[in-house]
XYZ file of C-alpha atoms in Angstrom:
777
model
C -1.319 3.030 18.896
C -0.478 5.189 21.890
C 3.228 5.721 22.378
C 4.725 5.912 25.867
C 8.417 5.334 25.103
C 10.135 8.074 23.063
C 11.551 6.954 19.749
C 15.318 7.307 19.508
C 16.238 5.861 16.109
C 14.729 5.382 12.653
C 15.093 2.063 10.837
C 13.940 2.228 7.221
C 13.310 -0.893 5.128
C 13.215 -0.339 1.361
C 11.350 -3.105 -0.459
C 8.870 -5.751 0.655
C 10.909 -8.797 -0.365
C 11.271 -12.236 1.230
C 13.995 -11.045 3.607
C 12.185 -7.968 4.877
C 8.913 -9.677 5.702
C 10.926 -11.951 7.991
C 12.700 -8.962 9.524
C 9.334 -7.397 10.364
C 7.957 -10.594 11.852
C 11.057 -11.457 13.866
C 11.657 -7.974 15.272
C 8.012 -7.753 16.327
C 7.874 -11.263 17.808
C 11.019 -10.685 19.850
C 9.795 -7.219 20.937
C 12.994 -5.704 19.580
C 11.432 -2.424 18.475
C 11.326 -0.538 21.759
C 12.553 2.990 21.064
C 13.058 2.112 17.380
C 10.714 3.522 14.767
C 10.528 1.259 11.733
C 9.210 2.233 8.296
C 8.685 -0.152 5.380
C 8.650 1.492 1.941
C 7.215 -0.503 -0.947
C 5.748 0.529 -4.285
C 3.062 -2.140 -3.829
C 1.006 -2.971 -0.756
C 0.517 -6.561 -1.908
C 3.470 -8.694 -3.019
C 3.506 -12.144 -4.582
C 5.472 -15.125 -3.355
C 7.646 -16.234 -6.263
C 7.626 -19.905 -5.229
C 3.891 -20.188 -5.906
C 3.655 -18.063 -9.054
C 3.996 -20.919 -11.596
C 1.389 -22.915 -9.665
C -0.946 -19.928 -9.659
C -0.554 -19.447 -13.431
C -1.229 -23.153 -13.911
C -4.464 -22.876 -11.921
C -3.231 -24.858 -8.915
C -3.505 -21.853 -6.573
C -5.865 -18.917 -6.346
C -4.105 -15.548 -6.736
C -4.847 -14.634 -3.112
C -3.074 -17.800 -1.929
C 0.253 -16.485 -3.261
C -0.275 -12.853 -2.244
C 1.284 -11.406 0.879
C -0.395 -8.322 2.363
C 2.232 -5.884 3.630
C -0.150 -3.410 5.272
C -1.660 -5.857 7.799
C 1.786 -7.260 8.561
C 3.084 -3.766 9.325
C -0.006 -2.874 11.350
C 0.380 -6.044 13.404
C 4.059 -5.321 14.004
C 3.416 -1.678 14.919
C 5.554 -0.251 12.128
C 4.830 2.317 9.446
C 3.987 1.412 5.890
C 4.645 3.869 3.066
C 3.447 2.989 -0.419
C 5.802 4.929 -2.654
C 8.509 4.403 -5.241
C 12.063 5.111 -4.097
C 14.037 7.183 -6.601
C 17.422 7.222 -4.890
C 19.475 6.964 -1.709
C 22.184 9.103 -0.163
C 24.109 7.021 2.392
C 26.279 10.006 3.323
C 23.299 12.210 4.229
C 21.331 9.130 5.360
C 18.250 9.964 3.316
C 15.807 8.129 1.047
C 14.404 10.040 -1.958
C 11.079 9.452 -3.692
C 9.842 9.921 -7.230
C 6.572 11.657 -6.244
C 8.185 14.840 -4.967
C 7.611 14.233 -1.265
C 10.369 15.273 1.177
C 13.232 12.808 1.657
C 12.991 10.365 4.570
C 15.931 10.303 6.981
C 17.203 7.147 8.659
C 19.681 5.908 11.251
C 19.805 2.408 9.761
C 18.726 1.333 6.294
C 18.021 -2.059 4.759
C 17.437 -2.753 1.051
C 15.529 -5.768 -0.263
C 14.221 -4.779 -3.692
C 14.903 -7.937 -5.697
C 15.992 -7.906 -9.320
C 14.563 -7.398 -12.790
C 14.889 -9.677 -15.842
C 18.183 -9.345 -17.659
C 18.185 -7.794 -21.125
C 15.262 -5.410 -20.647
C 17.201 -2.859 -22.701
C 17.172 -5.175 -25.745
C 15.380 -3.309 -28.571
C 11.630 -3.797 -28.400
C 11.532 -5.819 -25.179
C 9.883 -3.148 -23.010
C 7.244 -2.502 -25.652
C 6.412 -6.040 -26.764
C 7.492 -8.517 -24.063
C 5.940 -9.358 -20.688
C 8.654 -9.372 -17.997
C 8.355 -11.909 -15.230
C 9.119 -9.315 -12.540
C 7.370 -7.727 -10.788
C 5.162 -10.741 -10.327
C 1.952 -8.792 -9.798
C 2.409 -7.035 -13.135
C 2.970 -10.380 -14.851
C -0.389 -11.659 -13.574
C -2.155 -8.496 -14.735
C -0.640 -8.774 -18.220
C -1.680 -12.425 -18.484
C -5.243 -11.599 -17.435
C -5.380 -8.688 -19.883
C -4.266 -10.938 -22.762
C -6.931 -13.487 -21.847
C -9.634 -10.821 -21.892
C -8.569 -9.340 -25.231
C -7.381 -12.329 -27.293
C -9.716 -13.520 -30.000
C -8.847 -16.798 -31.693
C -8.682 -16.722 -35.491
C -8.272 -20.451 -35.927
C -4.472 -20.516 -36.066
C -2.358 -21.744 -33.132
C -1.629 -19.320 -30.295
C 2.146 -18.834 -30.402
C 3.795 -18.383 -26.988
C 7.537 -17.824 -26.630
C 9.411 -17.834 -23.313
C 12.824 -16.161 -23.438
C 14.981 -17.808 -20.792
C 15.730 -21.472 -20.304
C 16.486 -21.429 -16.597
C 14.247 -22.719 -13.837
C 11.874 -19.747 -14.118
C 11.469 -20.101 -17.883
C 10.912 -23.836 -17.719
C 8.284 -23.552 -14.979
C 6.498 -20.794 -16.883
C 6.419 -22.902 -20.041
C 4.714 -25.705 -18.133
C 2.371 -23.254 -16.378
C 1.242 -21.572 -19.601
C 0.672 -24.968 -21.212
C -1.653 -25.899 -18.348
C -3.357 -22.502 -18.381
C -3.889 -21.951 -22.079
C -3.396 -25.399 -23.617
C -7.105 -26.178 -23.608
C -8.522 -22.649 -23.472
C -6.820 -21.417 -26.651
C -6.131 -24.742 -28.377
C -4.148 -25.247 -30.443
C -1.181 -23.683 -28.643
C 2.490 -23.629 -29.670
C 4.931 -22.984 -26.813
C 8.643 -22.463 -27.453
C 11.491 -21.978 -24.977
C 14.611 -20.111 -26.154
C 17.869 -19.531 -24.303
C 21.304 -18.135 -25.088
C 23.072 -20.923 -23.166
C 24.095 -24.191 -24.774
C 21.638 -26.212 -22.684
C 18.483 -25.693 -20.661
C 18.743 -25.358 -16.873
C 22.386 -24.316 -16.766
C 23.681 -24.945 -13.272
C 21.601 -28.087 -12.734
C 22.805 -31.650 -13.234
C 22.401 -33.161 -16.733
C 19.966 -35.705 -15.293
C 17.623 -32.902 -14.182
C 17.742 -31.338 -17.638
C 17.016 -34.762 -19.164
C 13.977 -35.293 -16.898
C 12.658 -31.825 -17.717
C 13.289 -32.489 -21.414
C 11.052 -35.549 -21.313
C 8.256 -33.562 -19.647
C 8.607 -30.865 -22.299
C 8.396 -33.444 -25.076
C 5.327 -35.057 -23.517
C 3.545 -31.688 -23.531
C 4.706 -30.721 -27.011
C 6.780 -27.773 -25.810
C 9.695 -26.982 -28.141
C 13.008 -25.476 -27.046
C 16.019 -23.923 -28.746
C 19.359 -23.200 -27.080
C 22.358 -21.140 -28.082
C 20.212 -18.309 -29.476
C 21.081 -14.682 -28.770
C 18.105 -12.309 -28.971
C 18.793 -9.155 -30.999
C 15.374 -7.543 -30.863
C 11.624 -7.869 -30.488
C 8.801 -6.306 -32.482
C 5.137 -6.910 -33.290
C 6.070 -9.693 -35.694
C 8.062 -11.731 -33.213
C 11.450 -12.280 -31.597
C 14.653 -11.987 -33.625
C 17.993 -13.739 -33.139
C 21.562 -13.489 -34.223
C 22.307 -16.065 -36.980
C 18.934 -17.780 -36.639
C 15.492 -17.313 -38.193
C 13.019 -15.180 -36.260
C 10.189 -16.728 -34.290
C 6.724 -15.218 -34.689
C 4.812 -14.967 -31.415
C 1.536 -13.688 -30.006
C 2.672 -13.613 -26.392
C 6.301 -13.242 -25.281
C 7.353 -13.897 -21.684
C 10.733 -12.440 -20.737
C 12.123 -14.851 -18.111
C 15.853 -14.210 -18.366
C 18.229 -14.199 -15.394
C 18.311 -11.465 -12.784
C 19.675 -7.953 -13.364
C 19.854 -5.049 -10.898
C 16.822 -2.747 -10.779
C 17.291 0.847 -11.841
C 17.423 2.014 -8.225
C 20.864 0.412 -7.853
C 22.327 3.184 -10.034
C 20.948 5.817 -7.636
C 22.138 4.440 -4.298
C 25.684 5.852 -4.227
C 26.725 2.463 -2.828
C 29.538 0.251 -4.078
C 28.245 -2.185 -6.680
C 29.638 -5.203 -8.499
C 30.487 -5.285 -12.172
C 26.949 -6.527 -12.828
C 25.483 -3.618 -10.839
C 24.409 -5.366 -7.624
C 25.130 -3.958 -4.128
C 28.334 -5.440 -2.748
C 27.885 -6.597 0.832
C 30.018 -8.123 3.561
C 29.200 -11.413 5.251
C 27.162 -9.476 7.823
C 24.951 -8.182 4.959
C 26.331 -4.663 5.476
C 27.071 -2.600 2.393
C 30.696 -1.886 1.654
C 31.750 1.398 3.214
C 28.590 1.998 5.280
C 28.041 0.120 8.521
C 24.445 1.356 8.884
C 23.297 0.215 5.428
C 22.255 -3.417 4.965
C 20.952 -5.315 1.946
C 19.679 -8.797 1.140
C 18.059 -10.893 -1.565
C 18.548 -10.715 -5.298
C 19.867 -7.129 -5.228
C 23.154 -8.068 -3.504
C 26.406 -9.758 -4.402
C 29.153 -11.108 -2.153
C 32.762 -10.459 -3.222
C 33.757 -14.024 -2.396
C 30.899 -15.900 -4.035
C 28.158 -15.217 -6.546
C 24.820 -16.704 -5.466
C 21.946 -17.627 -7.792
C 19.114 -15.086 -7.922
C 16.739 -17.354 -6.059
C 14.190 -16.732 -3.336
C 15.732 -19.603 -1.388
C 18.737 -17.452 -0.488
C 16.634 -14.387 0.313
C 14.588 -16.506 2.719
C 17.737 -17.833 4.426
C 19.199 -14.326 4.690
C 16.122 -12.958 6.466
C 16.865 -14.202 10.024
C 20.505 -13.088 9.817
C 19.438 -9.678 8.533
C 16.914 -9.270 11.366
C 19.471 -10.212 14.015
C 22.197 -7.967 12.604
C 19.917 -4.947 12.209
C 18.879 -5.307 15.831
C 22.490 -5.821 16.907
C 23.692 -2.721 15.061
C 20.945 -0.578 16.590
C 21.980 -1.781 20.061
C 25.749 -1.651 19.427
C 26.136 -5.421 19.774
C 28.251 -7.798 17.717
C 26.834 -9.244 14.494
C 26.875 -12.694 12.978
C 27.945 -13.660 9.433
C 25.594 -15.087 6.857
C 26.914 -18.399 5.600
C 25.052 -19.498 2.452
C 24.440 -23.194 2.054
C 26.666 -24.991 -0.426
C 23.647 -25.872 -2.558
C 19.919 -25.312 -2.436
C 17.057 -27.694 -3.042
C 15.262 -26.695 -6.243
C 11.703 -27.955 -6.719
C 10.506 -27.386 -10.284
C 6.795 -27.721 -11.052
C 5.649 -29.235 -14.333
C 2.274 -27.524 -14.687
C 0.384 -30.260 -12.831
C 0.565 -31.765 -9.344
C 3.928 -33.202 -10.222
C 7.410 -31.738 -9.696
C 11.125 -32.352 -10.188
C 13.640 -31.998 -7.348
C 17.263 -31.049 -7.883
C 20.070 -30.745 -5.351
C 23.766 -31.421 -5.814
C 24.069 -34.959 -7.152
C 20.507 -35.998 -6.379
C 17.421 -35.609 -8.547
C 13.983 -37.196 -8.400
C 10.474 -36.439 -9.562
C 6.857 -37.424 -9.110
C 3.614 -36.364 -7.391
C 5.187 -36.695 -3.946
C 7.740 -34.009 -4.873
C 4.854 -31.695 -5.703
C 3.267 -32.442 -2.320
C 6.577 -31.578 -0.635
C 6.823 -28.316 -2.563
C 3.206 -27.448 -1.801
C 3.742 -28.099 1.920
C 6.884 -25.948 2.025
C 5.256 -23.066 0.158
C 2.037 -23.077 2.171
C 3.937 -23.282 5.459
C 5.943 -20.209 4.446
C 2.832 -18.224 3.513
C 1.016 -19.146 6.738
C 3.702 -17.306 8.711
C 2.471 -14.011 7.260
C -1.265 -14.621 6.948
C -2.983 -11.817 8.906
C -5.552 -14.125 10.518
C -2.802 -16.450 11.786
C -0.380 -13.845 13.136
C -0.038 -14.261 16.902
C -1.644 -11.560 19.085
C 0.708 -8.751 20.026
C 0.864 -6.616 23.143
C -0.287 -3.293 21.624
C 1.867 -1.150 23.882
C 5.117 -3.011 23.305
C 7.354 -4.640 25.891
C 10.909 -4.695 27.104
C 13.398 -5.578 24.378
C 14.977 -8.974 24.211
C 17.835 -10.160 22.033
C 16.739 -12.031 18.918
C 18.548 -15.127 20.051
C 16.991 -15.146 23.540
C 13.482 -16.394 24.404
C 10.990 -14.005 26.013
C 10.235 -14.716 29.684
C 7.333 -12.294 30.184
C 3.667 -13.246 30.001
C 2.125 -12.687 26.600
C -0.840 -10.754 28.024
C 0.082 -8.850 31.222
C -2.632 -6.971 33.077
C -3.310 -3.565 31.578
C -2.602 -1.506 34.694
C 0.555 -3.431 35.548
C 1.864 -3.068 32.020
C 1.075 0.652 31.931
C 3.081 1.174 35.097
C 5.962 -0.843 33.663
C 5.868 1.129 30.392
C 5.831 4.476 32.152
C 8.736 3.441 34.351
C 10.657 2.194 31.327
C 9.986 5.449 29.509
C 11.472 7.334 32.406
C 14.521 5.073 32.555
C 15.146 5.363 28.842
C 14.563 9.078 28.632
C 16.574 9.835 31.731
C 19.736 8.666 30.007
C 19.380 11.411 27.398
C 18.893 15.069 28.315
C 17.218 15.672 24.940
C 14.203 13.598 26.045
C 12.778 14.335 29.463
C 11.291 11.494 31.492
C 8.315 13.674 32.455
C 6.897 15.443 29.410
C 5.655 18.986 30.109
C 2.064 20.035 29.477
C 0.746 23.454 28.520
C 2.949 25.504 26.236
C 5.903 23.396 27.342
C 4.534 20.607 25.168
C 5.216 22.482 21.946
C 7.648 21.189 19.330
C 10.967 23.001 19.741
C 11.510 26.179 17.727
C 14.692 24.841 16.109
C 12.819 21.873 14.671
C 9.753 23.922 13.778
C 11.466 26.786 11.994
C 13.837 24.426 10.196
C 10.933 22.486 8.690
C 8.712 25.484 7.933
C 11.532 27.301 6.158
C 11.723 24.397 3.699
C 8.037 24.561 2.706
C 6.952 25.945 -0.637
C 3.906 28.007 0.366
C 1.237 29.169 -2.057
C 0.860 32.951 -1.608
C -2.136 35.272 -1.878
C -2.227 39.064 -1.989
C -4.985 39.167 0.626
C -2.664 37.680 3.286
C -1.185 40.740 4.977
C 0.646 38.768 7.705
C 1.299 35.066 7.323
C 3.432 32.046 8.070
C 6.884 33.531 7.558
C 6.176 36.731 9.473
C 7.298 36.790 13.094
C 3.956 38.023 14.434
C 1.564 36.442 16.894
C -1.304 35.927 14.471
C -2.174 36.056 10.800
C -4.030 38.974 9.229
C -6.284 38.717 6.176
C -7.885 41.315 3.985
C -11.331 40.283 2.755
C -11.988 41.516 -0.804
C -15.067 43.729 -1.262
C -18.241 41.836 -2.064
C -16.899 38.552 -0.688
C -17.827 36.738 2.510
C -15.501 34.739 4.734
C -16.505 31.077 5.200
C -14.670 29.233 7.972
C -14.518 25.616 9.120
C -12.303 23.357 11.228
C -11.731 19.617 11.012
C -9.146 17.103 12.113
C -8.429 13.559 13.244
C -5.807 11.095 14.439
C -3.459 9.559 11.914
C -4.857 6.432 10.249
C -1.666 5.645 8.308
C 2.038 5.640 9.069
C 2.663 7.482 5.784
C 2.579 10.990 7.228
C 3.031 12.689 3.862
C -0.083 10.904 2.598
C -1.897 11.664 5.861
C -1.097 15.366 5.529
C -2.415 15.448 1.978
C -5.678 13.736 2.931
C -6.138 15.966 6.001
C -5.942 19.115 3.867
C -8.279 17.759 1.167
C -10.755 16.633 3.845
C -10.737 20.011 5.603
C -11.332 21.848 2.322
C -14.377 19.667 1.611
C -16.622 21.671 3.973
C -15.823 24.818 2.003
C -16.682 23.196 -1.311
C -19.929 21.984 0.280
C -20.755 25.661 0.891
C -19.777 26.752 -2.593
C -16.745 28.628 -1.256
C -13.248 28.886 -2.703
C -10.567 27.699 -0.235
C -8.321 30.602 0.638
C -6.069 29.976 3.636
C -5.519 27.620 6.536
C -4.153 27.312 10.065
C -2.698 23.924 11.010
C -2.529 22.307 14.450
C -0.216 19.296 14.678
C 0.387 16.794 17.482
C 3.447 14.543 17.139
C 4.627 11.610 19.294
C 7.489 11.945 21.736
C 10.832 11.361 20.022
C 14.352 12.676 19.604
C 14.538 16.092 17.941
C 15.736 14.719 14.612
C 12.928 12.168 14.521
C 10.349 14.831 15.350
C 11.785 16.934 12.524
C 11.464 13.967 10.155
C 7.796 13.524 11.079
C 6.986 17.205 10.821
C 8.752 17.476 7.460
C 6.736 14.595 5.992
C 3.415 15.751 7.440
C 3.740 19.431 6.581
C 5.195 18.543 3.183
C 1.984 16.665 2.366
C -0.217 19.485 3.671
C 1.729 22.093 1.704
C 1.589 19.980 -1.477
C -2.204 19.804 -1.446
C -2.463 23.425 -0.341
C -0.545 24.490 -3.465
C -2.747 22.285 -5.593
C -5.932 23.836 -4.161
C -4.590 27.392 -4.036
C -4.553 27.578 -0.239
C -2.104 29.769 1.683
C -0.805 28.289 4.947
C -0.982 31.052 7.551
C 0.633 29.278 10.501
C -0.696 27.164 13.337
C 0.458 25.292 16.414
C 2.463 22.170 17.294
C 2.473 20.008 20.405
C 3.727 16.678 21.709
C 1.419 13.774 22.444
C 1.111 10.020 22.380
C -0.013 9.819 18.736
C 0.006 11.843 15.559
C -3.009 14.068 14.935
C -3.843 17.050 12.711
C -6.509 19.733 12.903
C -6.917 22.307 10.124
C -8.884 25.546 10.262
C -9.835 26.494 6.706
C -10.880 29.907 5.440
C -12.817 30.310 2.222
C -14.282 33.164 0.219
C -17.586 33.291 -1.600
C -20.066 35.720 -3.056
C -23.217 36.122 -0.998
C -25.370 34.829 -3.858
C -23.304 31.721 -4.521
C -23.581 29.835 -1.233
C -24.678 26.188 -1.126
C -26.927 25.304 1.811
C -28.238 22.060 3.260
C -31.801 23.277 2.857
C -33.556 23.738 -0.456
C -34.401 20.131 -1.332
C -37.730 19.774 -3.153
C -39.919 16.692 -3.585
C -38.974 14.932 -6.774
C -35.317 16.022 -6.679
C -32.791 13.293 -7.302
C -30.115 12.684 -4.655
C -26.772 12.640 -6.455
C -23.620 11.386 -4.700
C -20.255 12.229 -6.251
C -17.891 9.770 -4.511
C -18.194 6.229 -3.113
C -18.705 5.398 0.560
C -16.876 2.840 2.688
C -13.771 4.629 3.971
C -14.715 4.045 7.616
C -15.267 0.313 7.413
C -12.162 -0.255 5.270
C -9.925 1.771 7.598
C -11.418 -0.182 10.517
C -10.707 -3.447 8.706
C -7.158 -2.254 8.077
C -6.686 -1.758 11.826
C -8.003 -5.283 12.449
C -5.752 -6.866 9.775
C -8.783 -7.765 7.648
C -8.341 -5.423 4.674
C -6.624 -6.252 1.413
C -3.916 -3.840 0.367
C -5.712 -2.996 -2.893
C -8.807 -1.935 -0.917
C -6.831 0.460 1.256
C -4.909 1.798 -1.750
C -8.191 2.597 -3.527
C -9.605 4.304 -0.429
C -6.479 6.446 -0.069
C -6.734 7.501 -3.700
C -10.410 8.315 -3.229
C -9.741 10.395 -0.133
C -7.145 12.393 -2.070
C -9.719 13.335 -4.707
C -10.817 16.894 -3.987
C -14.448 17.983 -4.211
C -13.391 21.126 -6.095
C -14.456 19.913 -9.539
C -17.724 18.484 -8.178
C -18.555 21.834 -6.588
C -17.900 23.535 -9.907
C -20.246 21.155 -11.742
C -23.020 21.731 -9.205
C -22.523 25.508 -9.219
C -22.790 25.687 -13.006
C -25.946 23.577 -12.858
C -27.475 26.010 -10.348
C -27.896 23.385 -7.621
C -28.611 25.117 -4.257
C -28.861 22.147 -1.850
C -25.451 20.542 -1.223
C -23.522 18.961 1.643
C -20.481 16.735 1.991
C -20.592 13.226 3.430
C -18.157 12.854 6.331
C -18.260 11.607 9.925
C -22.012 11.179 10.382
C -22.216 8.943 7.331
C -24.390 9.163 4.243
C -27.651 8.760 6.170
C -26.686 11.269 8.849
C -25.724 14.030 6.436
C -28.712 13.306 4.194
C -31.037 13.653 7.166
C -29.471 17.038 7.959
C -30.456 18.157 4.467
C -33.968 16.687 4.761
C -34.616 18.314 8.128
C -33.451 21.689 6.823
C -35.766 21.271 3.826
C -38.809 19.793 5.617
C -38.815 16.737 3.362
C -38.213 12.982 3.383
C -36.462 10.634 0.976
C -36.336 7.229 -0.667
C -32.890 5.613 -0.915
C -32.033 2.781 -3.303
C -29.304 0.829 -1.562
C -28.039 -0.910 -4.686
C -27.343 2.428 -6.387
C -25.028 3.703 -3.661
C -21.436 3.493 -4.967
C -18.944 1.988 -2.557
C -15.256 1.256 -2.530
C -13.991 -2.195 -3.431
C -13.924 -4.362 -0.340
C -16.422 -2.319 1.676
C -19.170 -4.921 1.319
C -16.696 -7.712 2.140
C -15.673 -5.903 5.327
C -19.301 -5.479 6.374
C -19.969 -9.166 5.674
C -16.986 -10.033 7.878
C -18.575 -8.168 10.789
C -16.285 -5.145 10.650
C -17.781 -1.794 11.618
C -16.350 1.618 12.418
C -16.698 2.609 16.071
C -18.831 5.631 15.100
C -21.269 3.675 12.927
C -23.543 2.436 15.781
C -23.930 5.988 17.075
C -24.794 7.222 13.589
C -27.440 4.511 13.281
C -28.900 5.115 16.741
C -29.177 8.863 16.155
C -31.242 8.315 13.021
C -33.528 5.730 14.624
C -34.409 8.014 17.535
C -35.343 10.982 15.367
C -36.703 9.504 12.139
C -39.159 6.928 10.893
C -37.183 4.480 8.811
C -39.155 2.152 6.571
C -37.578 -0.689 4.627
C -38.867 -0.940 1.092
C -39.707 -4.156 -0.779
C -36.790 -6.564 -0.526
C -34.810 -4.252 1.765
C -33.219 -5.630 4.907
C -32.968 -2.665 7.267
C -31.549 -3.593 10.666
C -33.419 -2.065 13.596
C -30.926 -2.959 16.313
C -28.429 -0.160 17.073
C -24.907 -1.180 16.221
C -25.916 -4.148 14.093
C -24.251 -4.352 10.705
C -26.548 -5.315 7.870
C -25.148 -6.326 4.519
C -27.312 -3.862 2.586
C -27.737 -0.820 4.796
C -24.614 -0.746 6.965
C -22.758 1.586 4.636
C -25.459 4.231 5.119
C -24.034 4.841 8.595
C -20.356 4.381 7.814
C -18.381 7.533 8.751
C -16.494 8.931 5.792
C -13.130 10.663 5.642
C -12.899 13.075 2.702
C -16.235 11.844 1.366
C -18.065 13.136 -1.659
C -20.624 15.884 -2.182
C -24.321 15.009 -1.919
C -26.744 17.238 -3.841
C -30.441 17.553 -4.595
C -30.801 17.751 -8.382
C -34.076 18.513 -10.218
C -35.362 15.437 -12.027
C -34.828 16.995 -15.447
C -31.121 17.546 -14.782
C -30.103 14.319 -13.056
C -28.609 12.530 -16.065
C -26.692 15.607 -17.198
C -25.251 16.337 -13.742
C -24.201 12.707 -13.208
C -22.558 12.629 -16.648
C -20.662 15.852 -15.985
C -19.491 14.614 -12.600
C -18.159 11.460 -14.215
C -16.467 13.493 -16.932
C -14.850 15.553 -14.150
C -13.229 12.416 -12.706
C -15.873 11.132 -10.281
C -16.210 7.778 -12.009
C -18.795 6.325 -9.612
C -21.056 9.376 -9.310
C -24.680 8.223 -9.176
C -28.240 9.166 -8.338
C -29.004 7.121 -5.217
C -32.627 8.102 -4.540
C -35.141 10.910 -4.565
C -36.669 13.480 -2.251
C -40.266 12.926 -1.069
C -42.832 15.113 0.679
C -43.128 12.769 3.690
C -41.449 14.743 6.486
C -39.073 12.898 8.829
C -39.570 9.713 6.835
C -36.799 7.734 5.166
C -37.588 4.735 3.013
C -34.768 2.309 2.223
C -35.330 0.210 -0.857
């Protein structure tokens, strides 16, 4: 997204809970983000809606029906998404710290919505032997893992649920529906430390639930205090132990470990104490909502109902604080409607002095839950003006057209940028070009001085020397190998982007058999206040420096400039012996074509931009792009393989053809053997294609004879996406090495690549003697 209005403030959202997803949607819908840069930090890119979890476990919903994709939501809203685990907060310094060693992230305003964890997780043996109900995604994984591994020995499957509140009761019903027939016979037991089940609900509700439990043969015991858990079962104070094969820990909510590292005022139970405006005590610019908070005047149940109701108030007050306007108090309802499922299309309703049950209650619950999820479904999100618009208060309707003409809007945006910037001498309305577009020296030197740079003796003059250029000394008997590569940012996580950019740039050196030595970095950053520019540069260069240390690369220096979007270009230097260079030529008929890493980065990143990619797909692609080709190059060098290249922008077919042309050969490709990232085929089937893919396809068709083999479905039309061959032309970022391996060594090389961490390495075809001929099988 091109940026025309300079950013002035950073709003950071920690946690992807029920309140924050509403904040994102409401701020975007009301166009309240002008001049505000928003970042959502979550340790998962896909979160589960708690209201539908029991139904999903019972088989009434598919897992994807209860999953909320945070990446597409953030992309749609024009905000950054950072998948990372927060290790601590410093409200005095206004910084967020991470557990992966990346630089801290600064903020002007902060909001926390991280939920809670089950109470009693520190009980002996619980972490080792029990399955906690939060996080919800982990619960589903543990259930699926048990199903895959459990082998019935004829005795009943013993399931115990610790916790007799609403969550425990619903889980007991759900597991009965899920496993009652599959693993019959099944014994399910509910245990709770309270005197009765469903404490806090009317006795009539507990009586109705009791009858449902009896009908399904689910036992329950109250007044039991758990003292420990081990492989044999769950143990109690003054009561016989219960043996169990599967223990669900569904106790009440407790504060997550992060609460101890926030330096914020907390309640006796450890939750963040907030005022009625959802501001943390003692810090006006720190907000919190959901299960992680507690009000001094009233303790609310740890229920998603309250987090959902807090969302609109949180969105309005965050916007008001950023614009120095008055805020509104959150007034929790006196009681909430609880709809408890019974494992089938039947439910029990409870509110104040009213309770009822039946299939119609389930239909009501189903309607409420599905309506909530539809608000955040990527395909149903309303179209947004990609360049933003004038801000409007969250309580005022927008009066502008939803889709103004492009030229009229551009003029309006440029004028607004001038108006906004003119009020602050730190941001000029007319941004200078030439050398005047560089990032200021105060920001630059401050960030660079913080970097931990890998050093080499051969660097005579480098980054921290005040000279005009770097100077290297090339060791005797070595040759200098040089390459340059770069691209626009494809993620708002600039630390991650910096890491991938460095790994990608080094790939060309590994494809030549060279050892990465040093690098020059060119960075373009969007217009923003000096502190915000410093934040961006710190994250980006921190990621570059981290991977540089890992690969043994010395950063020599580089250049910075301002622009409308973030971009990085890296010039890499490598060293190699003259007799150890890989070349694209040297393929011989009969050689196997071995590919070290999967393909599909281009189509998945394109799908991510179009809100069509699942978070797990993008996560896997990011991890794949971070995998260096260093180990693969080592395997190929030891095997004496001379013909190697790396698969990047021209796609697998384009880079293969470069090798074939240099060798005077042709090839046969077996489509089904080409490894690809999860979701790549789904994206192709959905009609998604990278903008460079048609050009890659057209280039091949004009220069080569392409013949589909038996059963192949090669598409002759340029730009058309075929389900089997489209990934041949997909441009790759940080793709894998492609090598020609003699037939006798194929199995050994593939095995060694897999042992080196390239789990999907495969032989995808063979070299033929038919020049300028490519057969696709």
